[in-house]
Short mmCIF file of C-alpha atoms and ligand atoms in Angstrom, two decimals:
data_model
loop_
_atom_site.label_atom_id
_atom_site.label_comp_id
_atom_site.label_asym_id
_atom_site.label_seq_id
_atom_site.Cartn_x
_atom_site.Cartn_y
_atom_site.Cartn_z
CA MET A 50 -7.46 -19.32 -31.85
CA ASN A 51 -7.49 -18.46 -27.72
CA LEU A 52 -9.58 -15.94 -27.18
CA PRO A 53 -7.42 -13.16 -25.81
CA PHE A 54 -8.03 -11.71 -22.05
CA ALA A 55 -10.61 -9.41 -20.98
CA GLU A 56 -11.90 -7.65 -17.95
CA SER A 57 -14.29 -9.69 -15.89
CA TYR A 58 -17.14 -6.27 -15.77
CA ARG A 59 -18.28 -3.48 -17.86
CA ILE A 60 -18.46 0.36 -17.33
CA LYS A 61 -21.64 1.66 -16.07
CA MET A 62 -20.51 5.24 -15.53
CA ILE A 63 -17.92 7.71 -16.31
CA GLU A 64 -15.98 10.19 -15.32
CA PRO A 65 -13.92 12.64 -17.49
CA LEU A 66 -10.58 13.48 -18.00
CA ARG A 67 -8.76 16.64 -18.77
CA LYS A 68 -5.48 16.62 -20.74
CA SER A 69 -3.07 19.68 -20.28
CA THR A 70 0.13 21.09 -22.59
CA ARG A 71 3.33 20.62 -21.34
CA GLU A 72 3.85 24.36 -20.91
CA GLU A 73 0.89 24.30 -17.96
CA ARG A 74 2.53 20.95 -16.67
CA GLU A 75 5.88 22.26 -16.12
CA ARG A 76 3.89 25.84 -14.66
CA TRP A 77 1.25 23.71 -12.38
CA ILE A 78 4.37 21.08 -10.77
CA LYS A 79 6.69 24.24 -9.89
CA GLU A 80 3.74 26.06 -8.51
CA ALA A 81 3.02 23.03 -6.26
CA LYS A 82 7.09 23.00 -5.11
CA TYR A 83 7.08 19.99 -7.04
CA ASN A 84 5.96 17.88 -4.61
CA LEU A 85 3.62 16.23 -6.87
CA PHE A 86 0.58 15.13 -3.71
CA ASN A 87 0.38 19.48 -4.30
CA LEU A 88 -1.36 19.45 -7.53
CA LYS A 89 -5.02 19.97 -8.12
CA SER A 90 -6.71 16.26 -9.53
CA ASP A 91 -7.82 18.51 -12.61
CA ARG A 92 -4.58 19.18 -13.77
CA ILE A 93 -3.97 15.29 -13.67
CA PHE A 94 -4.65 12.84 -16.78
CA ILE A 95 -3.91 9.57 -15.26
CA ASP A 96 -3.65 9.12 -11.52
CA LEU A 97 -1.34 6.36 -10.40
CA LEU A 98 -0.51 8.08 -7.12
CA THR A 99 -2.44 5.49 -4.52
CA ASP A 100 -4.35 2.24 -5.47
CA SER A 101 -6.46 3.29 -1.94
CA GLY A 102 -10.08 4.44 -2.02
CA THR A 103 -9.58 5.61 -5.61
CA GLY A 104 -11.24 1.86 -7.16
CA ALA A 105 -14.91 2.11 -9.04
CA MET A 106 -17.11 0.58 -6.29
CA SER A 107 -19.52 -1.99 -8.02
CA GLU A 108 -23.32 -1.86 -8.22
CA LYS A 109 -23.73 -3.76 -5.91
CA GLN A 110 -21.73 -1.77 -3.68
CA TRP A 111 -23.82 1.67 -4.25
CA SER A 112 -26.69 -0.35 -3.77
CA GLU A 113 -25.20 -1.19 -0.32
CA LEU A 114 -24.85 2.55 0.60
CA MET A 115 -29.02 3.04 0.05
CA LEU A 116 -29.58 0.41 2.61
CA GLY A 117 -27.07 1.83 5.58
CA ASP A 118 -28.17 2.11 8.75
CA GLU A 119 -26.60 5.17 10.57
CA SER A 120 -27.61 4.34 14.15
CA TYR A 121 -25.17 5.62 16.41
CA ALA A 122 -24.95 2.26 18.71
CA GLY A 123 -26.19 -0.90 17.16
CA ALA A 124 -26.33 -0.25 13.64
CA ARG A 125 -27.09 -3.04 10.88
CA SER A 126 -24.40 -2.08 9.32
CA TYR A 127 -21.73 -2.54 11.74
CA TYR A 128 -23.50 -6.61 12.19
CA LYS A 129 -23.24 -6.77 8.05
CA MET A 130 -19.41 -5.78 8.40
CA LYS A 131 -19.01 -8.15 11.59
CA GLU A 132 -20.63 -11.09 9.49
CA ALA A 133 -18.07 -10.26 6.15
CA ILE A 134 -15.18 -10.35 8.96
CA LYS A 135 -16.06 -13.96 10.56
CA ASN A 136 -16.97 -15.23 7.24
CA ILE A 137 -14.22 -14.75 5.21
CA LEU A 138 -11.50 -13.58 7.49
CA GLY A 139 -12.42 -15.42 10.55
CA PHE A 140 -11.66 -12.79 13.55
CA GLU A 141 -14.89 -12.97 16.32
CA TYR A 142 -14.00 -9.46 17.13
CA PHE A 143 -13.14 -5.79 15.46
CA LEU A 144 -13.88 -2.08 15.66
CA PRO A 145 -14.31 0.06 12.67
CA ALA A 146 -11.39 2.98 11.80
CA HIS A 147 -11.73 5.28 9.33
CA GLN A 148 -9.06 4.28 7.35
CA GLY A 149 -5.81 2.31 8.16
CA ARG A 150 -3.77 4.19 9.85
CA ALA A 151 -6.43 5.12 12.18
CA ALA A 152 -6.77 1.19 12.82
CA GLU A 153 -3.31 1.44 13.61
CA ASN A 154 -3.23 4.03 15.64
CA ILE A 155 -5.92 2.29 18.14
CA LEU A 156 -3.92 -0.94 18.16
CA TYR A 157 -0.78 0.82 18.74
CA SER A 158 -1.64 3.32 21.54
CA THR A 159 -2.56 0.05 23.32
CA ILE A 160 0.00 -2.28 22.48
CA ILE A 161 3.45 -0.33 22.17
CA LYS A 162 5.58 1.37 25.12
CA GLU A 163 8.84 3.30 24.26
CA GLY A 164 11.52 1.26 23.44
CA ASP A 165 10.02 -1.60 21.92
CA ILE A 166 10.83 -3.68 18.62
CA LEU A 167 8.45 -4.15 16.32
CA PRO A 168 10.24 -6.60 13.36
CA GLY A 169 8.45 -7.03 10.01
CA ASN A 170 8.68 -7.14 6.15
CA SER A 171 9.20 -3.57 5.15
CA HIS A 172 6.61 -1.44 7.48
CA PHE A 173 4.06 0.57 4.88
CA ASP A 174 5.11 4.41 6.05
CA THR A 175 1.96 5.09 8.14
CA THR A 176 3.06 2.02 10.49
CA LYS A 177 6.71 3.38 10.66
CA GLY A 178 4.91 6.56 11.46
CA HIS A 179 2.94 5.31 14.30
CA ILE A 180 5.61 2.71 15.81
CA GLU A 181 8.04 5.90 15.74
CA PHE A 182 5.96 8.42 17.01
CA ARG A 183 6.06 6.19 20.02
CA LYS A 184 9.50 6.16 20.34
CA ALA A 185 9.25 2.43 19.58
CA VAL A 186 12.04 0.69 17.13
CA ALA A 187 10.26 -0.85 13.24
CA LEU A 188 13.00 -2.82 12.03
CA ASP A 189 12.94 -4.30 8.53
CA CYS A 190 13.33 -8.03 8.29
CA THR A 191 12.54 -8.28 4.51
CA ILE A 192 14.79 -11.06 2.75
CA ASP A 193 17.96 -9.46 1.24
CA GLU A 194 17.07 -10.52 -2.37
CA ALA A 195 13.75 -7.99 -2.35
CA ALA A 196 16.66 -5.25 -2.53
CA ASP A 197 17.61 -6.50 -6.20
CA THR A 198 15.15 -4.87 -8.34
CA GLN A 199 15.78 -7.83 -11.53
CA LEU A 200 15.91 -11.02 -9.48
CA GLU A 201 12.42 -12.98 -10.43
CA ILE A 202 11.45 -14.85 -7.42
CA PRO A 203 7.95 -15.75 -6.53
CA PHE A 204 7.64 -13.94 -2.99
CA LYS A 205 9.57 -11.07 -2.78
CA GLY A 206 7.70 -9.85 0.01
CA ASN A 207 8.49 -12.29 2.39
CA ILE A 208 10.13 -12.05 5.79
CA ASP A 209 13.44 -13.74 6.45
CA ALA A 210 13.16 -15.92 9.26
CA ASN A 211 16.42 -15.90 10.64
CA LYS A 212 16.91 -12.67 10.85
CA LEU A 213 13.38 -12.90 12.62
CA GLU A 214 14.74 -15.35 15.06
CA GLU A 215 17.57 -13.20 15.71
CA VAL A 216 15.61 -10.82 17.20
CA LEU A 217 13.19 -12.83 18.80
CA LYS A 218 16.11 -14.45 20.45
CA LYS A 219 17.73 -11.06 21.39
CA TYR A 220 15.13 -8.78 22.91
CA PRO A 221 12.35 -9.83 26.06
CA LYS A 222 8.86 -10.82 24.29
CA GLU A 223 7.86 -7.87 26.97
CA GLN A 224 9.77 -5.98 24.31
CA ILE A 225 8.50 -6.70 21.23
CA PRO A 226 4.53 -6.15 21.33
CA ALA A 227 3.76 -7.72 17.39
CA VAL A 228 5.54 -8.72 14.69
CA VAL A 229 3.92 -7.00 11.57
CA LEU A 230 3.31 -8.95 8.43
CA THR A 231 2.00 -6.79 5.44
CA ILE A 232 0.29 -8.49 2.65
CA THR A 233 1.24 -7.86 0.62
CA ASN A 234 4.69 -6.01 0.80
CA ASN A 235 3.68 -2.37 -0.63
CA THR A 236 7.17 -0.60 0.52
CA ALA A 237 9.33 -4.10 -1.68
CA GLY A 238 7.17 -3.83 -4.67
CA GLY A 239 3.85 -4.60 -4.07
CA GLN A 240 5.27 -7.91 -3.21
CA PRO A 241 3.57 -11.17 -1.98
CA VAL A 242 4.56 -13.13 0.96
CA SER A 243 3.73 -17.05 0.72
CA MET A 244 1.87 -19.46 2.66
CA GLU A 245 5.17 -20.97 3.93
CA ASN A 246 6.61 -18.11 4.97
CA ILE A 247 3.79 -16.68 6.70
CA LYS A 248 3.04 -21.14 8.43
CA GLU A 249 6.92 -20.71 9.72
CA VAL A 250 6.65 -16.78 10.98
CA TYR A 251 3.86 -18.09 13.08
CA GLN A 252 5.15 -21.00 14.32
CA LEU A 253 8.70 -18.56 15.29
CA CYS A 254 6.10 -15.97 17.02
CA GLN A 255 3.87 -19.09 19.04
CA LYS A 256 7.26 -20.14 19.75
CA PHE A 257 8.50 -16.92 21.52
CA GLY A 258 5.27 -16.06 22.79
CA VAL A 259 4.88 -12.88 20.53
CA PRO A 260 1.74 -12.14 18.59
CA LEU A 261 1.44 -11.98 14.86
CA GLN A 262 -0.49 -8.93 13.18
CA PHE A 263 -1.21 -8.56 9.90
CA ASP A 264 -1.46 -5.44 7.87
CA ALA A 265 -3.77 -6.98 5.34
CA ALA A 266 -4.56 -3.85 3.24
CA ARG A 267 -3.69 -5.95 0.18
CA LEU A 268 -4.78 -9.60 1.42
CA ALA A 269 -6.24 -10.62 -1.67
CA GLU A 270 -4.01 -10.05 -3.96
CA ASN A 271 -1.63 -11.97 -1.55
CA ALA A 272 -4.04 -14.56 -1.75
CA TYR A 273 -4.23 -14.56 -5.94
CA PHE A 274 -0.76 -15.13 -6.07
CA ILE A 275 -0.32 -17.75 -4.00
CA LYS A 276 -3.23 -19.68 -5.97
CA ILE A 277 -0.63 -18.50 -8.84
CA ARG A 278 2.65 -19.62 -7.44
CA GLU A 279 2.69 -21.61 -4.60
CA LYS A 280 2.45 -25.62 -4.91
CA GLY A 281 0.08 -27.13 -3.93
CA TYR A 282 -2.52 -24.26 -3.77
CA GLU A 283 -3.91 -23.64 -7.60
CA ASN A 284 -6.87 -25.57 -7.05
CA LYS A 285 -7.95 -23.86 -4.03
CA THR A 286 -11.02 -20.63 -4.33
CA ILE A 287 -9.11 -17.37 -2.75
CA LYS A 288 -11.73 -17.63 -0.12
CA GLU A 289 -10.45 -20.61 1.11
CA ILE A 290 -6.71 -19.60 0.68
CA VAL A 291 -7.80 -16.22 2.51
CA LYS A 292 -9.36 -18.55 5.54
CA GLU A 293 -5.96 -20.16 5.27
CA MET A 294 -3.63 -17.28 5.90
CA PHE A 295 -5.51 -15.62 8.40
CA SER A 296 -5.49 -18.47 10.40
CA TYR A 297 -1.79 -17.58 10.99
CA CYS A 298 -2.32 -14.65 13.05
CA ASP A 299 -3.34 -12.71 16.07
CA ILE A 300 -4.43 -9.72 14.53
CA MET A 301 -4.87 -8.06 11.71
CA THR A 302 -5.19 -3.91 10.64
CA MET A 303 -6.77 -3.67 7.29
CA SER A 304 -7.05 0.03 5.05
CA ALA A 305 -10.22 -1.55 3.44
CA LYS A 306 -9.72 1.40 0.73
CA LYS A 307 -7.65 -1.46 -1.53
CA ASP A 308 -8.63 -4.77 -0.95
CA ALA A 309 -12.34 -4.12 -0.47
CA ILE A 310 -12.48 -1.54 -3.12
CA VAL A 311 -14.51 1.25 -0.83
CA ASN A 312 -13.26 4.94 -0.93
CA MET A 313 -12.84 4.88 2.61
CA GLY A 314 -12.51 2.53 5.82
CA GLY A 315 -10.55 0.01 7.74
CA PHE A 316 -10.61 -2.01 10.82
CA VAL A 317 -8.23 -3.70 13.68
CA ALA A 318 -9.56 -7.17 13.91
CA PHE A 319 -8.67 -9.68 17.01
CA LYS A 320 -8.83 -13.20 17.98
CA ASP A 321 -8.26 -12.76 21.65
CA GLU A 322 -11.03 -11.10 23.30
CA ASN A 323 -9.26 -9.72 26.14
CA LEU A 324 -7.07 -7.55 23.54
CA TRP A 325 -10.43 -6.08 21.66
CA LYS A 326 -11.47 -5.11 25.04
CA ARG A 327 -8.29 -2.82 25.73
CA CYS A 328 -8.57 -1.36 22.45
CA GLN A 329 -11.72 -0.21 22.80
CA MET A 330 -11.51 2.96 24.91
CA TYR A 331 -8.91 3.92 22.17
CA CYS A 332 -11.76 3.49 19.34
CA ILE A 333 -14.16 5.45 21.65
CA ILE A 334 -12.11 8.41 22.08
CA ASN A 335 -9.99 8.51 18.48
CA GLU A 336 -13.26 7.27 16.19
CA GLY A 337 -16.53 7.01 17.40
CA PHE A 338 -18.50 4.98 19.01
CA LEU A 339 -17.47 0.73 18.95
CA THR A 340 -20.04 -0.16 16.56
CA TYR A 341 -19.43 2.59 13.51
CA GLY A 342 -15.46 4.08 14.84
CA GLY A 343 -14.86 5.52 12.09
CA MET A 344 -17.13 4.88 9.72
CA SER A 345 -20.67 5.62 8.26
CA GLY A 346 -23.03 2.76 8.32
CA ARG A 347 -24.00 2.99 3.99
CA ASP A 348 -19.44 3.05 3.65
CA MET A 349 -19.49 -0.25 6.46
CA ASN A 350 -22.70 -1.46 4.01
CA ALA A 351 -20.44 -1.13 1.00
CA LEU A 352 -16.75 -2.33 2.72
CA ALA A 353 -18.54 -5.84 3.54
CA GLN A 354 -20.05 -6.14 0.04
CA GLY A 355 -16.60 -5.16 -0.97
CA LEU A 356 -15.18 -7.66 1.20
CA ASP A 357 -17.11 -10.33 -0.78
CA GLU A 358 -15.94 -8.75 -4.24
CA GLY A 359 -12.71 -8.36 -3.83
CA THR A 360 -11.70 -11.70 -2.80
CA GLU A 361 -12.89 -13.37 -6.15
CA PHE A 362 -10.83 -14.60 -8.34
CA ASP A 363 -12.49 -13.13 -12.03
CA HIS A 364 -11.92 -9.48 -10.21
CA LEU A 365 -8.28 -9.98 -8.73
CA GLU A 366 -7.35 -11.83 -12.39
CA THR A 367 -9.00 -8.69 -13.70
CA ARG A 368 -6.35 -6.20 -11.85
CA ILE A 369 -3.59 -8.26 -11.47
CA ASN A 370 -3.20 -8.71 -14.85
CA GLN A 371 -3.51 -5.09 -15.54
CA VAL A 372 -0.29 -4.42 -13.79
CA ALA A 373 1.07 -7.07 -15.61
CA TYR A 374 0.16 -5.80 -18.86
CA LEU A 375 1.87 -2.13 -18.40
CA GLY A 376 5.39 -4.85 -17.00
CA ALA A 377 5.15 -6.34 -20.07
CA LYS A 378 5.19 -2.73 -22.14
CA LEU A 379 7.68 -1.51 -19.98
CA ASP A 380 9.78 -4.83 -20.56
CA GLU A 381 9.10 -4.24 -24.56
CA TYR A 382 10.45 -0.35 -23.91
CA LYS A 383 13.58 -1.30 -21.08
CA VAL A 384 11.90 0.37 -18.80
CA PRO A 385 13.62 -0.69 -15.47
CA TYR A 386 11.27 -1.93 -12.62
CA GLN A 387 10.64 -4.18 -9.34
CA ARG A 388 10.29 -7.40 -10.83
CA PRO A 389 8.12 -9.27 -11.19
CA ALA A 390 5.43 -7.15 -11.49
CA GLY A 391 3.99 -6.79 -8.34
CA GLY A 392 -0.19 -7.26 -7.00
CA HIS A 393 -0.83 -3.58 -7.10
CA ALA A 394 1.62 -1.22 -8.66
CA ILE A 395 4.86 -0.86 -10.86
CA PHE A 396 7.84 0.26 -8.85
CA VAL A 397 9.83 2.25 -11.52
CA ASP A 398 13.74 1.63 -10.88
CA ALA A 399 14.37 5.62 -10.46
CA LYS A 400 18.14 4.58 -10.36
CA LYS A 401 18.46 2.94 -13.63
CA MET A 402 16.13 5.48 -15.16
CA LEU A 403 17.74 8.44 -14.03
CA PRO A 404 21.51 7.47 -13.22
CA ASN A 405 22.91 10.73 -13.54
CA VAL A 406 20.90 12.47 -10.94
CA PRO A 407 23.00 12.15 -7.67
CA LYS A 408 21.28 10.19 -4.91
CA GLU A 409 21.29 13.48 -2.26
CA GLU A 410 18.84 14.92 -5.30
CA PHE A 411 16.04 12.48 -4.88
CA VAL A 412 16.44 10.67 -8.05
CA ALA A 413 12.59 8.72 -7.21
CA GLN A 414 10.64 12.39 -7.07
CA THR A 415 13.26 14.08 -10.30
CA LEU A 416 11.56 10.59 -12.17
CA GLY A 417 8.03 11.43 -10.52
CA ILE A 418 8.26 14.90 -11.57
CA GLU A 419 9.78 14.30 -15.36
CA LEU A 420 6.94 11.54 -15.96
CA TYR A 421 4.05 14.17 -14.84
CA ILE A 422 5.66 17.18 -17.34
CA GLU A 423 5.76 14.11 -20.11
CA ALA A 424 1.99 13.14 -20.06
CA GLY A 425 0.22 14.49 -16.77
CA ILE A 426 0.55 10.95 -15.48
CA ARG A 427 1.23 11.03 -11.06
CA GLY A 428 2.85 8.28 -9.65
CA VAL A 429 4.42 8.50 -6.05
CA GLU A 430 8.24 8.92 -4.95
CA ILE A 431 9.14 5.35 -2.91
CA GLY A 432 12.75 6.72 -1.68
CA ALA A 433 14.83 9.00 0.53
CA LEU A 434 11.75 11.73 1.03
CA LEU A 435 9.72 8.78 1.96
CA ALA A 436 12.64 8.10 3.60
CA ASP A 437 12.48 10.58 6.87
CA ARG A 438 15.22 11.49 8.61
CA ASP A 439 16.87 9.12 11.46
CA PRO A 440 14.98 10.11 14.49
CA ILE A 441 18.08 10.30 15.73
CA THR A 442 20.41 11.88 13.97
CA ARG A 443 18.24 13.79 11.93
CA GLU A 444 20.40 12.91 8.80
CA ASN A 445 18.54 12.22 5.83
CA ARG A 446 18.55 8.24 5.26
CA PHE A 447 19.07 6.90 1.58
CA PRO A 448 17.43 3.65 1.02
CA SER A 449 18.96 1.36 -1.20
CA LEU A 450 15.65 1.59 -3.81
CA GLU A 451 15.04 4.42 -5.13
CA LEU A 452 11.30 3.91 -6.98
CA LEU A 453 8.33 5.61 -8.59
CA ARG A 454 5.71 3.54 -7.42
CA LEU A 455 2.46 3.38 -10.40
CA ALA A 456 -0.56 2.67 -8.26
CA ILE A 457 -3.13 0.98 -10.06
CA PRO A 458 -6.56 2.11 -8.50
CA ARG A 459 -9.14 -1.16 -9.25
CA ARG A 460 -11.37 -1.03 -12.74
CA THR A 461 -10.71 2.51 -13.13
CA TYR A 462 -8.69 3.05 -16.16
CA THR A 463 -8.24 1.36 -19.44
CA ASN A 464 -5.85 -0.63 -20.98
CA ASN A 465 -5.26 2.63 -23.59
CA HIS A 466 -4.56 4.69 -20.62
CA ILE A 467 -1.71 1.74 -19.80
CA ASP A 468 -0.53 2.21 -22.66
CA VAL A 469 -0.04 5.84 -22.67
CA VAL A 470 2.07 5.69 -19.46
CA ALA A 471 4.58 2.69 -21.05
CA ALA A 472 5.15 5.33 -23.63
CA ALA A 473 5.75 8.13 -21.67
CA LEU A 474 8.09 6.74 -19.27
CA LYS A 475 9.85 4.96 -22.58
CA ASN A 476 10.04 9.07 -23.75
CA VAL A 477 11.59 9.60 -20.47
CA LEU A 478 14.30 7.00 -20.52
CA ASP A 479 14.85 7.96 -24.27
CA ARG A 480 16.47 11.59 -22.71
CA ASN A 481 17.62 10.65 -19.74
CA ASN A 482 21.13 11.81 -20.45
CA THR A 483 19.35 15.28 -20.18
CA ILE A 484 18.31 15.14 -16.65
CA THR A 485 20.79 15.50 -14.33
CA ARG A 486 20.15 17.61 -11.76
CA GLY A 487 17.31 16.89 -8.91
CA TYR A 488 16.13 18.38 -5.99
CA VAL A 489 16.63 20.00 -2.56
CA ILE A 490 14.33 20.69 0.36
CA LYS A 491 13.16 24.04 0.70
CA SER A 492 11.12 23.08 3.83
CA GLU A 493 9.27 20.02 5.54
CA PHE A 494 7.97 18.61 8.15
CA PRO A 495 10.04 16.65 11.31
CA ILE A 496 7.66 13.06 10.39
CA MET A 497 5.84 11.68 7.31
CA ARG A 498 7.75 14.78 5.54
CA HIS A 499 6.60 13.84 1.86
CA PHE A 500 2.96 14.73 2.24
CA THR A 501 3.90 18.32 2.48
CA ILE A 502 7.64 18.61 1.18
CA GLU A 503 8.26 21.93 -0.72
CA LEU A 504 11.05 21.46 -2.92
CA GLU A 505 13.79 23.55 -5.28
CA LYS A 506 15.55 22.59 -8.43
CA ALA A 507 18.48 21.35 -7.27
CA GLU A 508 20.75 23.11 -10.31
CA LEU A 509 19.27 26.71 -9.17
CA GLY A 510 22.44 26.52 -6.51
CA ASN A 511 20.30 25.65 -3.31
CA GLN A 512 22.83 22.75 -2.51
N1 LIG B 1365 -0.67 -0.79 5.46
C1 LIG B 1365 -0.35 -0.44 4.50
C2 LIG B 1365 0.46 -1.58 3.72
C3 LIG B 1365 -0.55 0.27 3.33
O1 LIG B 1365 -0.15 0.54 1.67
C4 LIG B 1365 -1.49 1.60 3.84
C5 LIG B 1365 -1.76 2.58 2.97
C6 LIG B 1365 -1.76 1.56 5.32
C7 LIG B 1365 -1.35 0.68 6.33
C8 LIG B 1365 -2.83 2.53 5.71
O2 LIG B 1365 -4.05 3.15 5.42
O3 LIG B 1365 -4.36 4.91 4.23
O4 LIG B 1365 -5.82 3.38 4.81
O5 LIG B 1365 -4.53 5.04 6.53
N2 LIG B 1365 -1.47 2.49 1.93
C9 LIG B 1365 -2.38 3.79 0.39
C10 LIG B 1365 -0.85 3.21 -0.53
C11 LIG B 1365 -1.81 5.47 1.76
O6 LIG B 1365 -1.08 4.73 -1.11
O7 LIG B 1365 -0.59 2.75 -0.49
P1 LIG B 1365 -4.67 4.38 5.19
#
């Protein structure tokens, strides 16, 4: 008999979870103005809001915290982080930042001017926010196939090289400060980008004299998929694949809260010394001195250790198998999701789940609220609320996909929790004919509104 798969770790410390009743949850979500970000975490049983900063650190990472050097300048911890970035990713120059968006802020403050164009594969919302805030354009060149949730292809996160080339031909290189390749492609479903595509994009960038930036939050998961799915990589280690991936780019930003498995931290790294120097001022005024940026010494230590562990095969196999396990359960229950299962999350297809809710009433948000009421599970809307209004017309943007993302924190929940998530989704699916109305907006910010938005049930007549 083949032995079943089991996790590559055991549990040393636990955190109790609180269960609640449906009545309590109905009251709490109403109090939270139907915004899942407004819920107190004690009111959640299984929190799949994000895999960012929510993973469980290892015993080695906790030990590293004790070794942190908190010197204002020249800390040992900075050099430990520098060495990890050099050894694992191959970058000589970097600036620490408190998280991914802060790294974006440093870079984009330096390189973007009004009217610029930054093509890419489904820019993450903070990236898009930073670009649009500077009155530049985040142009999505993802392959069209990514929009078909039921299509099973191995590298659904890829850029369409033809679309990209059109853009590079159309605008002068002075107007394109960077092409942004997000690996894995979070917005399109945690879908990987192939090495072939990475290479092709890099060659195009070189041909047109435009730098290629990786948004590398989930670089290790991307490398895992390359190893498993792309010909020629099956016998390479994750670290070898990572090295090759990063040989095809000029700049990287990283939210280390994902694949470096820390609760807080990030950085921007450069191949070009000059650009590193040009960015330094924005690090100092926004984050802190060059050798700590926005981070404590202890956190830089944990990041260096986490980057090493995060790029090990056993860890990635455990992690991605857990996401695939949820996908397989959902298949069994006929719950539609973005296929194939992604690296960090399952993206449930809300339009297929709730076909009776009008798109103007925020279908994925409605599904998120129903799942919370069903079992105290928190996911996050990747749909019209997240898409914000068009910066020019101020009309709501309704993307073709309305997804509810269930992001799985690293090394945190067991497969029993995953079973509860799948069963709860099945229960919502079974009663979907009773869910015919969604929500309307009562108040919102002009940009990145989803974090603080306040909603009301549409059936109350507030159209
Ligand atoms: N890029 C990607 C691809 C991300 O997924 C995120 C964050 C960021 C940049 C920004 O990093 O949060 O450290 O400032 N994603 C989180 C998520 C928030 O839930 O997917 P940050």
